[in-house]
Short mmCIF file of C-alpha atoms in Angstrom, two decimals:
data_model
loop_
_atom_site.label_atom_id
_atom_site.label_comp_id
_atom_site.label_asym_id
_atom_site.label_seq_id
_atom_site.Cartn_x
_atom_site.Cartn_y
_atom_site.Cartn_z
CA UNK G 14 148.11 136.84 27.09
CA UNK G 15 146.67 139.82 25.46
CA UNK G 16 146.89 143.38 26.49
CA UNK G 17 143.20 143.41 27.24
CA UNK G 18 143.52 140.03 29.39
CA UNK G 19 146.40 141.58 31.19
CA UNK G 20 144.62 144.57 32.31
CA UNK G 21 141.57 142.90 33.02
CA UNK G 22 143.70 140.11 35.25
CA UNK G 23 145.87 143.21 36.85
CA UNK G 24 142.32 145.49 37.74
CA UNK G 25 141.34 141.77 39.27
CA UNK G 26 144.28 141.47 41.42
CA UNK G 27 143.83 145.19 42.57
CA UNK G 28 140.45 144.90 43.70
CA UNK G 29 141.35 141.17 45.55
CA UNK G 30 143.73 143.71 46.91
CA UNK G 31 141.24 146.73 47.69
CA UNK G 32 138.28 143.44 49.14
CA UNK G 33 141.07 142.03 51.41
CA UNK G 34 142.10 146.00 52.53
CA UNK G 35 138.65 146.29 53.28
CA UNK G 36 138.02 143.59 54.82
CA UNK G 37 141.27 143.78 56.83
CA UNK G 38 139.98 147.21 57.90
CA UNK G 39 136.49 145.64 58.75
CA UNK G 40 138.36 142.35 60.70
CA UNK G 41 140.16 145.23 62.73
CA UNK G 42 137.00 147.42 63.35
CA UNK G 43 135.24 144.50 64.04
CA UNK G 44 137.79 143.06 66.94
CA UNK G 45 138.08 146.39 68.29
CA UNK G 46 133.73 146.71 68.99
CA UNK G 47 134.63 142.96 70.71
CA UNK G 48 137.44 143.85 72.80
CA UNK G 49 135.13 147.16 73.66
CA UNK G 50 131.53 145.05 73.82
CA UNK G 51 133.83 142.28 76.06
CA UNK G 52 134.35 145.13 78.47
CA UNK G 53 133.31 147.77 79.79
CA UNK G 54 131.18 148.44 76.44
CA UNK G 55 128.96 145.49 77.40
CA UNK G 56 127.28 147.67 80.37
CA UNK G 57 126.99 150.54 77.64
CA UNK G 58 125.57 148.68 74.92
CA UNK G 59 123.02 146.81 77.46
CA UNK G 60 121.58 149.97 78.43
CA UNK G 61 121.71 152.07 75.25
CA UNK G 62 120.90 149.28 72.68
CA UNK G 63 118.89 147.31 74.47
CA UNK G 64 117.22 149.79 76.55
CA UNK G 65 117.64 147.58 79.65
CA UNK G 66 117.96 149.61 83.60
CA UNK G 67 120.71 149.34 85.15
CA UNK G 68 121.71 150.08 89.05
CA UNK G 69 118.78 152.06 89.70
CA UNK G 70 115.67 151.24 91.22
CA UNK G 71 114.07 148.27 89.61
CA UNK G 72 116.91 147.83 87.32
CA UNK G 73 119.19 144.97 87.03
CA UNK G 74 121.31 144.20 89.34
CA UNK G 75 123.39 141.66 90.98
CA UNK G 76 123.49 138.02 89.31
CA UNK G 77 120.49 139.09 87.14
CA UNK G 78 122.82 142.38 85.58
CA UNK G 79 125.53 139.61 85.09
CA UNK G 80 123.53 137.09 83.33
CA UNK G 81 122.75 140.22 80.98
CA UNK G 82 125.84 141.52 80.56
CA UNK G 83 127.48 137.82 79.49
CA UNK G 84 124.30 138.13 76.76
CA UNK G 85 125.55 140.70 75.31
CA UNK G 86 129.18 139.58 75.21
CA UNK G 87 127.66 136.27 73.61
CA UNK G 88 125.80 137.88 70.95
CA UNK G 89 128.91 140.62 70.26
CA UNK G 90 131.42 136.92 69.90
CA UNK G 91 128.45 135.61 68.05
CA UNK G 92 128.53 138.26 65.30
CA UNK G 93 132.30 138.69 65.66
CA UNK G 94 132.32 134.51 64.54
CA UNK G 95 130.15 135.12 61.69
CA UNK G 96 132.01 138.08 60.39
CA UNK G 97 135.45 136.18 61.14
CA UNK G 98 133.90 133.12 59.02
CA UNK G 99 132.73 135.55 56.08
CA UNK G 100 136.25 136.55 55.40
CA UNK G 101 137.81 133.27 56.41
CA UNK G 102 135.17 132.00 53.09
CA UNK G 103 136.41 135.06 51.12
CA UNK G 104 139.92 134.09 51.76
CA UNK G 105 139.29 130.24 50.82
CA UNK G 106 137.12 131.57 47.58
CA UNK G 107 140.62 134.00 46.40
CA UNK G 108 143.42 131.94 47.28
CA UNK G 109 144.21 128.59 46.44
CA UNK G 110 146.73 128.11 49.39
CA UNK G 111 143.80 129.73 51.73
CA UNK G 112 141.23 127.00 50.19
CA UNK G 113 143.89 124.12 51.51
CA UNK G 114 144.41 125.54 54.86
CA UNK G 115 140.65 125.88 55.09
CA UNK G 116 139.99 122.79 53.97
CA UNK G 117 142.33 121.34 56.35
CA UNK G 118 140.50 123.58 58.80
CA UNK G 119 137.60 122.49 57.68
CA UNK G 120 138.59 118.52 58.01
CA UNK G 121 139.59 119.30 61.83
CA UNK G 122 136.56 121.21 62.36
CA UNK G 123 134.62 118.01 61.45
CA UNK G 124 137.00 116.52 63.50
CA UNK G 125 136.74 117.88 66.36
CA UNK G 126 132.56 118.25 65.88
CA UNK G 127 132.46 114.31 65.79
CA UNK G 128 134.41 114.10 69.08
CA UNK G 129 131.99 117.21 70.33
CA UNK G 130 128.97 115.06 69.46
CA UNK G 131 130.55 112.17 71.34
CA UNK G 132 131.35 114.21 74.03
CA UNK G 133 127.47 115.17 74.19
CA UNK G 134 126.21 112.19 73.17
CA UNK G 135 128.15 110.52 76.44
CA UNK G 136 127.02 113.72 78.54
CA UNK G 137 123.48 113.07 77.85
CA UNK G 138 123.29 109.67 78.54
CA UNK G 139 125.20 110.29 81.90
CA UNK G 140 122.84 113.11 82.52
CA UNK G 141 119.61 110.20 81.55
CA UNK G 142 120.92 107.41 84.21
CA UNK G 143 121.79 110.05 86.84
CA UNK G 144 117.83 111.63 86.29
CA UNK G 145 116.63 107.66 86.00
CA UNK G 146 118.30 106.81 89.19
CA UNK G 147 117.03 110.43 90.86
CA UNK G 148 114.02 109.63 89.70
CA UNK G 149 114.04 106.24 91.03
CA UNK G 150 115.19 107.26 94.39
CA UNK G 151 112.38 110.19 94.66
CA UNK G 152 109.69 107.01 93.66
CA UNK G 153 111.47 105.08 96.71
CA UNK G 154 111.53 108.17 99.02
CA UNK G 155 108.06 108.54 97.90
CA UNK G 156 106.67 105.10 98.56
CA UNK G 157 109.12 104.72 101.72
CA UNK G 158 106.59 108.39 103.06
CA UNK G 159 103.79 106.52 102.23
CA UNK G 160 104.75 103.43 104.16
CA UNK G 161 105.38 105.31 107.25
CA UNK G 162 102.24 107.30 106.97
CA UNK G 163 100.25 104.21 106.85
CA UNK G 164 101.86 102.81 109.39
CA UNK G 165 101.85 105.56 111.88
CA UNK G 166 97.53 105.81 110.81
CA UNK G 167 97.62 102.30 111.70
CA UNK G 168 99.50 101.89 114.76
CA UNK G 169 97.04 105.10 115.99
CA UNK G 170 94.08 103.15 114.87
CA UNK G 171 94.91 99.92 116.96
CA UNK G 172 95.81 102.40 119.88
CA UNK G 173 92.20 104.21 119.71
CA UNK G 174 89.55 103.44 122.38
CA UNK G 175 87.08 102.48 119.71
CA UNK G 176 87.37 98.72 119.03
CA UNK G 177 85.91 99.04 115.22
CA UNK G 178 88.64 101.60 114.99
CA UNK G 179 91.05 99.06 116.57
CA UNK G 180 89.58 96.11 114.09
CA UNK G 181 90.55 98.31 111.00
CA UNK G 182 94.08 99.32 112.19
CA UNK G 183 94.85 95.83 113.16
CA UNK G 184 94.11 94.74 109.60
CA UNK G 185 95.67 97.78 108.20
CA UNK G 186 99.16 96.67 109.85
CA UNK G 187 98.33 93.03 108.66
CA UNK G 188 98.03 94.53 105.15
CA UNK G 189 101.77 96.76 105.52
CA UNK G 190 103.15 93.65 106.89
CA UNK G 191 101.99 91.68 103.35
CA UNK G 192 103.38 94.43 101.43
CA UNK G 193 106.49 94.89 103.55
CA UNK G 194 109.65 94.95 101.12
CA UNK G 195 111.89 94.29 103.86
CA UNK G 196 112.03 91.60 106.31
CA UNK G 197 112.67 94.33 109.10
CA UNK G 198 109.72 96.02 108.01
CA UNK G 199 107.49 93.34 108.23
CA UNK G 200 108.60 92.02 112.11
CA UNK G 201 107.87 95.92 112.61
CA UNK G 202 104.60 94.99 112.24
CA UNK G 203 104.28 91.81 113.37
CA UNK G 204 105.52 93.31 116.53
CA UNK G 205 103.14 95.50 117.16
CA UNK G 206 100.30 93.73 117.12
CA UNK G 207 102.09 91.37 119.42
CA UNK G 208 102.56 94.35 121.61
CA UNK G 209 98.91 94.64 121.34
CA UNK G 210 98.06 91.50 122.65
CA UNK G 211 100.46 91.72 125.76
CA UNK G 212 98.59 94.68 126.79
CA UNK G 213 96.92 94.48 130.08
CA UNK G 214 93.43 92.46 129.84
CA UNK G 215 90.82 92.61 132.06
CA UNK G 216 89.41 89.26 132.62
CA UNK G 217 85.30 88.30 131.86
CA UNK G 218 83.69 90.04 134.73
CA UNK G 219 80.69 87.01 134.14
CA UNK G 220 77.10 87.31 133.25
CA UNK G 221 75.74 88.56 136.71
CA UNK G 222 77.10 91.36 138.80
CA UNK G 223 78.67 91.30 141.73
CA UNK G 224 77.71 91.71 145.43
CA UNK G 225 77.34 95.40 146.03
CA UNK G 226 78.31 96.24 142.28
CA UNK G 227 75.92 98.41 140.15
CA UNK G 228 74.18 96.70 137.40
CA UNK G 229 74.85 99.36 135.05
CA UNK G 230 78.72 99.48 135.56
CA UNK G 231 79.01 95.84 135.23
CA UNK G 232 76.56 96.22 132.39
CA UNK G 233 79.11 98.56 130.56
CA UNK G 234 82.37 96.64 131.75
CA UNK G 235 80.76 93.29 130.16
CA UNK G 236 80.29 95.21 127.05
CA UNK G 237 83.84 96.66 126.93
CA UNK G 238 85.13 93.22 127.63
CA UNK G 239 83.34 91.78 124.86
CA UNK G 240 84.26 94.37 122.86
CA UNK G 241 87.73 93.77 123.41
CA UNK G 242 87.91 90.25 123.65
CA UNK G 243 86.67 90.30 119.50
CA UNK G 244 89.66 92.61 118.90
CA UNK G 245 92.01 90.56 120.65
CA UNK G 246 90.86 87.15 119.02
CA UNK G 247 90.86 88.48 115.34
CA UNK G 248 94.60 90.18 116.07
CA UNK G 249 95.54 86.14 117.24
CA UNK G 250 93.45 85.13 114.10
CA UNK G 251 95.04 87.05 111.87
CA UNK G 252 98.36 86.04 112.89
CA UNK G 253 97.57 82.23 112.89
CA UNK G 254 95.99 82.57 109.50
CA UNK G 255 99.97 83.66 108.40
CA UNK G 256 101.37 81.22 109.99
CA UNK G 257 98.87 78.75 108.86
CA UNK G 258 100.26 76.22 106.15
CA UNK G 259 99.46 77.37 102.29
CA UNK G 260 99.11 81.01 103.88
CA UNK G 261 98.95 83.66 100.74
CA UNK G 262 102.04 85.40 102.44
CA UNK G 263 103.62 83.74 105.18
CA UNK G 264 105.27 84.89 108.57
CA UNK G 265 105.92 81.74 110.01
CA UNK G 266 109.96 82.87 110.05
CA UNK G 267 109.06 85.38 111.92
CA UNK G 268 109.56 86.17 115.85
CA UNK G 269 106.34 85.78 117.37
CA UNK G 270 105.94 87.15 120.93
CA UNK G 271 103.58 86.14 123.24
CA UNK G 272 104.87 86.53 126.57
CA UNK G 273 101.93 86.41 129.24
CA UNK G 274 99.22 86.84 126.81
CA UNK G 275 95.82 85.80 127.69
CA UNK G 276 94.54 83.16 125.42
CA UNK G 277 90.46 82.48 126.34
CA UNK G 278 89.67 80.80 123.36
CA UNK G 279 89.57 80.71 119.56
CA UNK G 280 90.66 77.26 118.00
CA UNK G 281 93.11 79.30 115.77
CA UNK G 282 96.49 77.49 116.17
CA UNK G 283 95.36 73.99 113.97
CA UNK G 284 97.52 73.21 111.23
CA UNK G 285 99.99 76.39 112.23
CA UNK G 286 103.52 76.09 111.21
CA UNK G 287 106.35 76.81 113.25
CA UNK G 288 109.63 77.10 111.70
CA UNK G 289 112.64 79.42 111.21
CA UNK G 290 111.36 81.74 113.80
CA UNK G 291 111.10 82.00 117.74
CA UNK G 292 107.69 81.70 119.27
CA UNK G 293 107.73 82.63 122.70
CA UNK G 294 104.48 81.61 124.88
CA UNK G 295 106.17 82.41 128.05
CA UNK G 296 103.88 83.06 131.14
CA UNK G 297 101.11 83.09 128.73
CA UNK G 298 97.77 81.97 130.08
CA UNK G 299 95.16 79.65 128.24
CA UNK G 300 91.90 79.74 129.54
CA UNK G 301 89.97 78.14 127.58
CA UNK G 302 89.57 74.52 126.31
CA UNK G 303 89.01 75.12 123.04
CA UNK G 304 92.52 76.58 122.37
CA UNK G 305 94.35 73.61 120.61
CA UNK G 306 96.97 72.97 118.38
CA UNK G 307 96.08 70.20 116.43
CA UNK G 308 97.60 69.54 113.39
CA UNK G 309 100.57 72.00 114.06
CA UNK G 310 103.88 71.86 112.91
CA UNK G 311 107.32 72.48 115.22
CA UNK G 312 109.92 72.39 112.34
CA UNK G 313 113.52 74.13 112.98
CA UNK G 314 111.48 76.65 115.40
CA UNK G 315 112.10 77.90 118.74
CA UNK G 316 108.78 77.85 120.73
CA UNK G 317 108.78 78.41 124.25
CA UNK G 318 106.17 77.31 126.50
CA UNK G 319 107.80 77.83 129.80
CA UNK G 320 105.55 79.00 132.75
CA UNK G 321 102.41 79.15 130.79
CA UNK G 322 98.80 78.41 132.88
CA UNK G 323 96.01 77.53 132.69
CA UNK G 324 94.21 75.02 130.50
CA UNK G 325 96.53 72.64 128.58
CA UNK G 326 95.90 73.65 125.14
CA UNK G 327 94.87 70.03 122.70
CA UNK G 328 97.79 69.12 120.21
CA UNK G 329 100.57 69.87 121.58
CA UNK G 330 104.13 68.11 121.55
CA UNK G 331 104.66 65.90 125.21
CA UNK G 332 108.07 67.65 125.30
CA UNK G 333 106.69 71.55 124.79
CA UNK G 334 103.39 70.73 126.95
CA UNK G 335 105.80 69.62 130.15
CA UNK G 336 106.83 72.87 130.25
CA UNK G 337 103.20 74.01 131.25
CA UNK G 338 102.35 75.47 134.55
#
């Protein structure tokens, strides 16, 4: 090598020398303002860099002066890793045996990235199902409120004294039965407007008044008992239409109680199936003719006629009719 090759490769090597120095000098200078900005610097730099209050009134304080004060540490290891990688690149660019160990570095760094991007890649698909099924539950939460609601709006409809308002909460319940998703649910409802029906019933207090009774008050109680008798026959309608064979939704596996209700008419029951369920028409009373069950079906159903009066309802069974009172 020439004279003028060796000095120029010699001035090189000093200045590698003097860079790394420098640099070493900087590394040092540069962990020190960490170690200080890591802590109790942090609180310094917060206020007099960033201008931020501290302690005093309307400062930061609590959680809030914490969140700030990890900031800061952040950004301080932040630009402590990018000064850190500057040299680290200086190092790999000036030494050959650097470059290999970086590279290596460099290889596990991918290394360990990949398994990172796994690792987040898993996370975020744990964190999607767990907000799917959260979300899922609050739609079920949601739909299970509005269940109830309408069910408590129509359970106070049937109750009210107004029999339009008892007509619409009657089929209100019919409808929440229909939509029921539960089997439990839907004899919820079914019960109720049994319950209904076994309510205590005035009977027809006729066309003409009585001895001694005002014309007007037995004008009124006529209407009322009209009134309610409508209610009461589209409650037993509606039921008998679901129990009816070919019936859009059907509740004929469902317990039907009728203990001592008043039947006085409404040829409902025709081609009714029974089956699955227990019908229960104890004590009830039939008072008029025209109840029948013709065309009904008893099929793997409980139906109990014992102790009900009054007219023998058409169509039924000789073994369920003995039972008659």
């Amino acid at each position: 090598m020439s004279e003028a090759g060796e000095t120029g490769a010699r001035s090189s090597v000093r200045w590698r020398r003097a860079a790394q120095g420098a640099l070493l000098v900087v590394g040092v200078a540069v962990a020190v303002l960490v170690v200080w900005v890591l802590g109790p610097g942090a609180k310094w730099w917060l206020v007099h860099v960033d201008g931020v209050k501290v302690g005093e009134k309307g400062g930061l304080a609590g959680k809030d002066l914490a969140d700030a004060l990890d900031t800061v540490r952040g950004r301080a290891m932040a630009i402590a890793t990018g000064l850190l990688a500057a040299v680290a690149i200086y190092y790999t660019a000036s030494n050959a045996t650097s470059a290999r160990r970086s590279a290596q570095a460099a290889i596990a760094g991918v290394e360990a990235v990949r398994h990172s991007a796994q690792a987040t890649e898993r996370a975020q698909l744990r964190t999607f199902e767990h907000s799917e099924q959260a979300q899922r539950r609050t739609h079920e939460l949601t739909e299970q409120g509005q269940r109830t609601d309408r069910f408590t709006a129509a359970v106070a409809q049937l109750g009210d004294s107004s029999p339009a308002v008892q007509l619409g909460g009657a089929h209100a319940l019919a409808g929440l039965a229909d939509d029921a998703p539960t089997r439990e649910f839907r004899q919820t409802c079914i019960d109720v407007l049994c319950a209904f029906l076994r309510l205590p019933y005035e009977p027809d207090p006729g066309n003409e008044p009585a001895e001694d009774q005002d014309p007007a008050q037995h004008a009124q109680a006529r209407a009322a008992y009209r009134a309610l008798r409508v209610v009461r026959h589209t409650v037993i309608r509606i039921i008998a239409n679901h129990l009816r064979v070919g019936a859009q939704v059907s509740w004929h596996r469902h317990a039907i109680d009728f203990t001592d209700v008043v039947f006085d008419g409404g040829n409902v029951w025709f081609a009714a199936r029974f089956g699955g369920g227990t019908v229960d028409f104890r004590l009830a009373r039939f008072g008029d003719s025209t109840v029948n069950f013709m065309g009904a079906q008893f099929e793997g159903a409980s139906v109990e006629f014992y102790r009900a009066g009054g007219q023998r309802p058409e169509g039924l069974p000789d073994g369920m009719a003995d039972h008659l009172s």
